[in-house]
Amino acid sequence: MILPPQHPLSAGLTSDSRLVRAYRGERSDVTPVWFMRQAGRSLPEYRDLRVGTRMLDACLEPAMAAEITLQPVRRHRVDAGIFFSDIVVPLKLVGVDVEIQPGRGPVFSRGYADAAGVAELTAIDPARLDEASAPITEAVGRVVAELNATPPSGGGAAGSNEPGSTPLIGFAGAPFTLAAYLAEGGPSKDHLAARTLMHADPGAWRALMDWTAELTGRFLRTQVLAGASAAQLFDSWAGALSLADYETHVAPASTKALGFVHDLAYEIPDATGDAAARATRSVPVVHFGVGTGELLGAMHDIGVDTVGVDYRIPLDVAAQRIGDGVPLQGNLDPALLAAPWPVLESAVREVLERGQSAPAHVFNLGHGVPPETDPTVLTRVVQLVHEASA
């Protein structure tokens, strides 16, 4: 499917941005940078806005979700926005009983770690998400409208000539991470319920993964169709798996989820300048997992353009494990954001240097921004990344 002409990629607003170019393996004038969980608890303006509003309610209130998404773009001058949502939002939208408890995370009314529980879940048609996604479509539309109306900041790099507008990244939780929460009925340290179901009842496990894959895929597709210029799949808990279990019991579902985005493409003028001759490019897709140093090659093989790397493995080592030609994203240890500036500056420069091992690099953290982070430090890191890489 070709995205409509007004989509930021099709309109040329984000197709040549630093971020999108990096995701397709091209280095631009400076290294692009954004932060996982850049929108949220580290920002005082976020905390002020969220007073009296529960997390999932904030995600489903379009004006609020859009404002929260935009706050770090305005403050830090990052090269991308990441849509403010939560991995359980699509579950909530199709009627699964889930709430996010402060200090704990997503909690369900029950666990779904047996065939009966899986049958109850999979009786819900994932296509219901399309009918319930109006708040997501509206929120993304609001974000994109502001990003398109505001010239890019240049990220603080002197003499920057950044084209177009700042792209928005859509995101969703990977099928395994959703299944891990569902099987346990909430957060878990070892995801034992999910891993047990995987082997004790492979049929139920496949049904659960097929269902979460379709739900996640539809959620990603909704965001891209509404105006997101890239899609990122988060597999927060894949690091609990062996490589064999990941390849056999998880990768097929992640591949299925991304299939809902892979058919989305945009047209660009031919390199000769002939407006009548147009080439097509697919929407860039990123895959990130926590503790997945042993899975990086398999994570790329599900069909992604860029692999996100957590802080446990250096980028040059990750590049060797994944293979040539794959752009990387990451991977500053979030703990360093609280270190003295000389220590942090040295670590940022080291990440940039190791990122040279890949054809292109998007600077990010190796996980999310800690809530106690001083926002001025993040702004300063963005400036350093742009100036040091220019």
Short mmCIF file of C-alpha atoms in Angstrom, two decimals, residues 100-370:
data_model
loop_
_atom_site.label_atom_id
_atom_site.label_comp_id
_atom_site.label_asym_id
_atom_site.label_seq_id
_atom_site.Cartn_x
_atom_site.Cartn_y
_atom_site.Cartn_z
CA ILE A 100 -1.28 0.33 35.21
CA GLN A 101 -0.56 0.45 38.91
CA PRO A 102 1.95 3.14 39.96
CA GLY A 103 5.22 1.58 41.03
CA ARG A 104 4.25 -1.84 39.67
CA GLY A 105 3.18 -1.67 36.04
CA PRO A 106 0.44 -3.38 33.99
CA VAL A 107 -1.86 -5.56 36.09
CA PHE A 108 -4.61 -7.76 34.67
CA SER A 109 -7.72 -9.13 36.36
CA ARG A 110 -6.28 -12.62 35.89
CA GLY A 111 -3.39 -14.51 34.35
CA TYR A 112 -3.73 -16.23 30.99
CA ALA A 113 -1.24 -19.06 31.41
CA ASP A 114 -3.39 -22.02 30.36
CA ALA A 115 -5.44 -23.14 27.38
CA ALA A 116 -8.69 -21.86 28.87
CA GLY A 117 -7.25 -18.42 29.47
CA VAL A 118 -5.73 -18.27 25.99
CA ALA A 119 -9.05 -19.33 24.48
CA GLU A 120 -10.79 -16.51 26.37
CA LEU A 121 -8.34 -13.96 25.01
CA THR A 122 -8.23 -15.21 21.45
CA ALA A 123 -12.02 -15.15 21.26
CA ILE A 124 -11.57 -11.36 21.01
CA ASP A 125 -11.15 -10.41 17.36
CA PRO A 126 -7.98 -8.27 17.01
CA ALA A 127 -9.72 -6.42 14.20
CA ARG A 128 -11.77 -4.70 16.91
CA LEU A 129 -8.69 -2.57 17.45
CA ASP A 130 -9.24 -0.83 14.13
CA GLU A 131 -12.68 0.28 15.24
CA ALA A 132 -11.41 1.47 18.65
CA SER A 133 -8.30 3.30 17.49
CA ALA A 134 -9.79 6.75 16.91
CA PRO A 135 -7.98 8.21 19.96
CA ILE A 136 -4.65 6.93 18.62
CA THR A 137 -5.26 8.26 15.13
CA GLU A 138 -6.28 11.65 16.48
CA ALA A 139 -3.30 11.90 18.84
CA VAL A 140 -0.80 10.98 16.12
CA GLY A 141 -2.46 13.45 13.78
CA ARG A 142 -2.14 16.24 16.33
CA VAL A 143 1.55 15.47 16.87
CA VAL A 144 2.38 15.31 13.20
CA ALA A 145 0.51 18.53 12.48
CA GLU A 146 2.68 20.43 14.96
CA LEU A 147 5.90 18.74 13.88
CA ASN A 148 5.14 19.55 10.25
CA ALA A 149 4.27 23.17 11.05
CA THR A 150 7.44 23.84 13.03
CA PRO A 151 10.83 23.96 11.25
CA PRO A 152 13.28 21.46 12.73
CA SER A 153 15.50 22.90 15.41
CA GLY A 154 18.71 21.59 13.92
CA GLY A 155 19.34 19.97 17.26
CA GLY A 156 21.80 22.63 18.33
CA ALA A 157 24.35 21.85 15.62
CA ALA A 158 25.86 25.04 14.29
CA GLY A 159 25.04 25.68 10.66
CA SER A 160 22.62 22.77 10.52
CA ASN A 161 20.71 22.41 7.29
CA GLU A 162 18.27 19.73 8.41
CA PRO A 163 15.51 19.35 5.78
CA GLY A 164 11.80 18.91 6.38
CA SER A 165 10.16 18.37 9.73
CA THR A 166 10.91 16.24 12.78
CA PRO A 167 9.67 12.66 12.26
CA LEU A 168 7.45 10.79 14.70
CA ILE A 169 8.23 7.17 15.60
CA GLY A 170 5.33 4.84 16.27
CA PHE A 171 5.86 2.03 18.73
CA ALA A 172 4.33 -1.14 20.10
CA GLY A 173 5.25 -3.95 22.44
CA ALA A 174 6.45 -7.12 20.76
CA PRO A 175 4.19 -10.20 20.88
CA PHE A 176 6.37 -11.99 23.44
CA THR A 177 6.46 -9.08 25.85
CA LEU A 178 2.67 -8.75 25.70
CA ALA A 179 2.31 -12.52 26.15
CA ALA A 180 4.69 -12.47 29.13
CA TYR A 181 2.54 -9.91 30.93
CA LEU A 182 -0.68 -11.70 30.00
CA ALA A 183 0.50 -15.13 31.13
CA GLU A 184 1.66 -13.82 34.49
CA GLY A 185 -1.27 -11.45 34.95
CA GLY A 186 1.22 -8.66 35.60
CA PRO A 187 4.94 -7.93 35.89
CA SER A 188 7.41 -10.73 36.55
CA LYS A 189 11.12 -11.02 37.20
CA ASP A 190 11.65 -14.26 35.28
CA HIS A 191 8.55 -14.58 33.03
CA LEU A 192 8.29 -18.17 34.14
CA ALA A 193 4.56 -18.45 33.39
CA ALA A 194 5.11 -17.51 29.75
CA ARG A 195 8.13 -19.76 29.33
CA THR A 196 6.27 -22.63 30.94
CA LEU A 197 3.23 -22.24 28.68
CA MET A 198 5.58 -22.10 25.69
CA HIS A 199 6.76 -25.66 26.37
CA ALA A 200 3.89 -27.20 28.33
CA ASP A 201 1.20 -26.36 25.76
CA PRO A 202 2.78 -25.33 22.46
CA GLY A 203 -0.61 -25.11 20.77
CA ALA A 204 -1.97 -22.64 23.29
CA TRP A 205 1.29 -20.71 23.14
CA ARG A 206 1.12 -20.40 19.35
CA ALA A 207 -2.48 -19.22 19.58
CA LEU A 208 -1.54 -16.59 22.14
CA MET A 209 1.42 -15.39 20.09
CA ASP A 210 -0.59 -15.25 16.88
CA TRP A 211 -3.18 -13.14 18.68
CA THR A 212 -0.72 -10.72 20.27
CA ALA A 213 1.13 -10.48 16.94
CA GLU A 214 -1.97 -9.35 15.10
CA LEU A 215 -2.92 -6.91 17.84
CA THR A 216 0.56 -5.38 17.90
CA GLY A 217 0.76 -5.27 14.12
CA ARG A 218 -2.54 -3.44 13.84
CA PHE A 219 -1.47 -0.97 16.53
CA LEU A 220 1.75 -0.16 14.64
CA ARG A 221 -0.08 0.12 11.34
CA THR A 222 -2.59 2.55 12.82
CA GLN A 223 0.20 4.88 13.94
CA VAL A 224 2.00 4.79 10.59
CA LEU A 225 -1.17 5.41 8.60
CA ALA A 226 -1.93 8.35 10.89
CA GLY A 227 1.45 9.95 10.14
CA ALA A 228 4.31 8.22 11.95
CA SER A 229 7.46 8.04 9.80
CA ALA A 230 8.99 4.92 11.40
CA ALA A 231 7.90 2.04 13.61
CA GLN A 232 9.73 0.51 16.56
CA LEU A 233 8.96 -2.86 18.09
CA PHE A 234 9.93 -3.16 21.78
CA ASP A 235 10.61 -6.65 23.11
CA SER A 236 11.29 -5.69 26.69
CA TRP A 237 11.50 -9.23 28.03
CA ALA A 238 13.02 -11.21 25.15
CA GLY A 239 16.30 -11.31 27.07
CA ALA A 240 14.74 -13.98 29.31
CA LEU A 241 14.82 -16.41 26.37
CA SER A 242 17.45 -18.70 24.92
CA LEU A 243 18.31 -18.18 21.28
CA ALA A 244 16.63 -21.48 20.38
CA ASP A 245 13.40 -20.55 22.16
CA TYR A 246 13.41 -17.10 20.57
CA GLU A 247 13.89 -18.44 17.06
CA THR A 248 11.32 -21.24 17.44
CA HIS A 249 8.63 -19.77 19.66
CA VAL A 250 8.87 -15.99 19.33
CA ALA A 251 10.46 -14.80 16.08
CA PRO A 252 7.60 -16.04 13.84
CA ALA A 253 5.09 -13.93 15.79
CA SER A 254 7.30 -10.84 15.64
CA THR A 255 7.65 -11.37 11.90
CA LYS A 256 3.88 -11.57 11.61
CA ALA A 257 3.43 -8.36 13.60
CA LEU A 258 5.81 -6.43 11.37
CA GLY A 259 3.97 -7.71 8.32
CA PHE A 260 1.29 -5.14 9.11
CA VAL A 261 3.84 -2.39 8.42
CA HIS A 262 6.03 -3.96 5.75
CA ASP A 263 3.49 -3.40 3.00
CA LEU A 264 3.36 0.35 3.70
CA ALA A 265 5.54 2.36 1.34
CA TYR A 266 5.95 5.87 0.02
CA GLU A 267 6.95 7.25 -3.34
CA ILE A 268 9.88 9.55 -4.02
CA PRO A 269 11.00 11.26 -7.25
CA ASP A 270 13.47 9.34 -9.35
CA ALA A 271 17.14 10.17 -8.74
CA THR A 272 17.32 11.72 -12.20
CA GLY A 273 14.91 14.42 -11.09
CA ASP A 274 12.13 13.19 -13.33
CA ALA A 275 9.00 13.82 -11.29
CA ALA A 276 7.05 11.39 -13.44
CA ALA A 277 9.38 8.52 -12.59
CA ARG A 278 8.98 7.66 -8.95
CA ALA A 279 10.69 5.06 -6.78
CA THR A 280 9.17 3.48 -3.68
CA ARG A 281 10.65 3.01 -0.25
CA SER A 282 9.26 1.08 2.67
CA VAL A 283 8.55 2.60 6.07
CA PRO A 284 11.63 2.03 8.27
CA VAL A 285 11.28 -0.48 11.09
CA VAL A 286 13.41 -0.76 14.25
CA HIS A 287 13.58 -3.63 16.74
CA PHE A 288 14.82 -3.22 20.31
CA GLY A 289 15.07 -5.69 23.18
CA VAL A 290 16.45 -5.66 26.70
CA GLY A 291 19.24 -8.09 27.57
CA THR A 292 19.23 -9.45 24.02
CA GLY A 293 22.95 -9.52 23.24
CA GLU A 294 22.73 -13.20 22.27
CA LEU A 295 19.63 -12.62 20.12
CA LEU A 296 20.68 -9.63 18.02
CA GLY A 297 21.15 -11.51 14.76
CA ALA A 298 17.84 -13.30 15.12
CA MET A 299 16.11 -10.04 16.00
CA HIS A 300 17.36 -8.51 12.76
CA ASP A 301 16.31 -11.54 10.78
CA ILE A 302 12.60 -11.04 11.55
CA GLY A 303 12.69 -8.30 8.94
CA VAL A 304 13.83 -4.97 10.36
CA ASP A 305 16.00 -2.18 9.00
CA THR A 306 17.67 -1.10 12.24
CA VAL A 307 18.49 -2.95 15.45
CA GLY A 308 18.37 -1.22 18.82
CA VAL A 309 21.09 -2.33 21.22
CA ASP A 310 20.85 -2.15 25.00
CA TYR A 311 23.67 -0.91 27.24
CA ARG A 312 25.10 -4.35 28.05
CA ILE A 313 27.00 -4.82 24.80
CA PRO A 314 29.22 -2.32 22.91
CA LEU A 315 27.92 -1.20 19.53
CA ASP A 316 30.95 -2.47 17.63
CA VAL A 317 30.49 -5.92 19.17
CA ALA A 318 26.80 -5.79 18.28
CA ALA A 319 27.70 -4.91 14.70
CA GLN A 320 29.93 -7.99 14.48
CA ARG A 321 27.18 -10.22 15.81
CA ILE A 322 24.49 -8.87 13.51
CA GLY A 323 26.57 -8.67 10.36
CA ASP A 324 27.50 -6.02 7.84
CA GLY A 325 25.18 -3.35 6.55
CA VAL A 326 22.77 -3.00 9.47
CA PRO A 327 22.18 0.43 11.06
CA LEU A 328 22.31 0.44 14.86
CA GLN A 329 20.52 2.44 17.53
CA GLY A 330 21.76 2.99 21.08
CA ASN A 331 23.23 2.57 23.55
CA LEU A 332 24.35 4.81 26.44
CA ASP A 333 23.79 3.26 29.87
CA PRO A 334 20.92 5.28 31.44
CA ALA A 335 22.73 5.16 34.79
CA LEU A 336 25.40 7.47 33.37
CA LEU A 337 22.88 10.32 33.11
CA ALA A 338 23.42 10.85 36.84
CA ALA A 339 27.22 10.70 36.61
CA PRO A 340 29.49 13.79 36.72
CA TRP A 341 29.55 15.54 33.35
CA PRO A 342 33.13 14.56 32.42
CA VAL A 343 32.22 10.89 32.95
CA LEU A 344 29.02 11.23 30.95
CA GLU A 345 30.70 13.19 28.16
CA SER A 346 33.38 10.53 27.79
CA ALA A 347 30.75 7.79 27.63
CA VAL A 348 28.74 9.66 24.97
CA ARG A 349 31.82 10.11 22.83
CA GLU A 350 32.69 6.42 23.20
CA VAL A 351 29.20 5.38 22.05
CA LEU A 352 29.54 7.68 19.02
CA GLU A 353 32.94 6.21 18.20
CA ARG A 354 31.72 2.61 18.48
CA GLY A 355 28.69 3.55 16.39
CA GLN A 356 31.05 4.19 13.49
CA SER A 357 31.23 0.41 13.08
CA ALA A 358 27.74 0.45 11.54
CA PRO A 359 26.77 2.05 8.22
CA ALA A 360 24.59 4.48 10.19
CA HIS A 361 23.93 5.14 13.86
CA VAL A 362 21.07 6.68 15.82
CA PHE A 363 22.23 7.74 19.27
CA ASN A 364 19.93 6.62 22.07
CA LEU A 365 20.04 5.13 25.52
CA GLY A 366 20.44 1.43 26.10
CA HIS A 367 17.03 1.51 27.79
CA GLY A 368 14.62 4.20 28.99
CA VAL A 369 15.23 7.57 30.65
CA PRO A 370 15.13 7.10 34.46
#
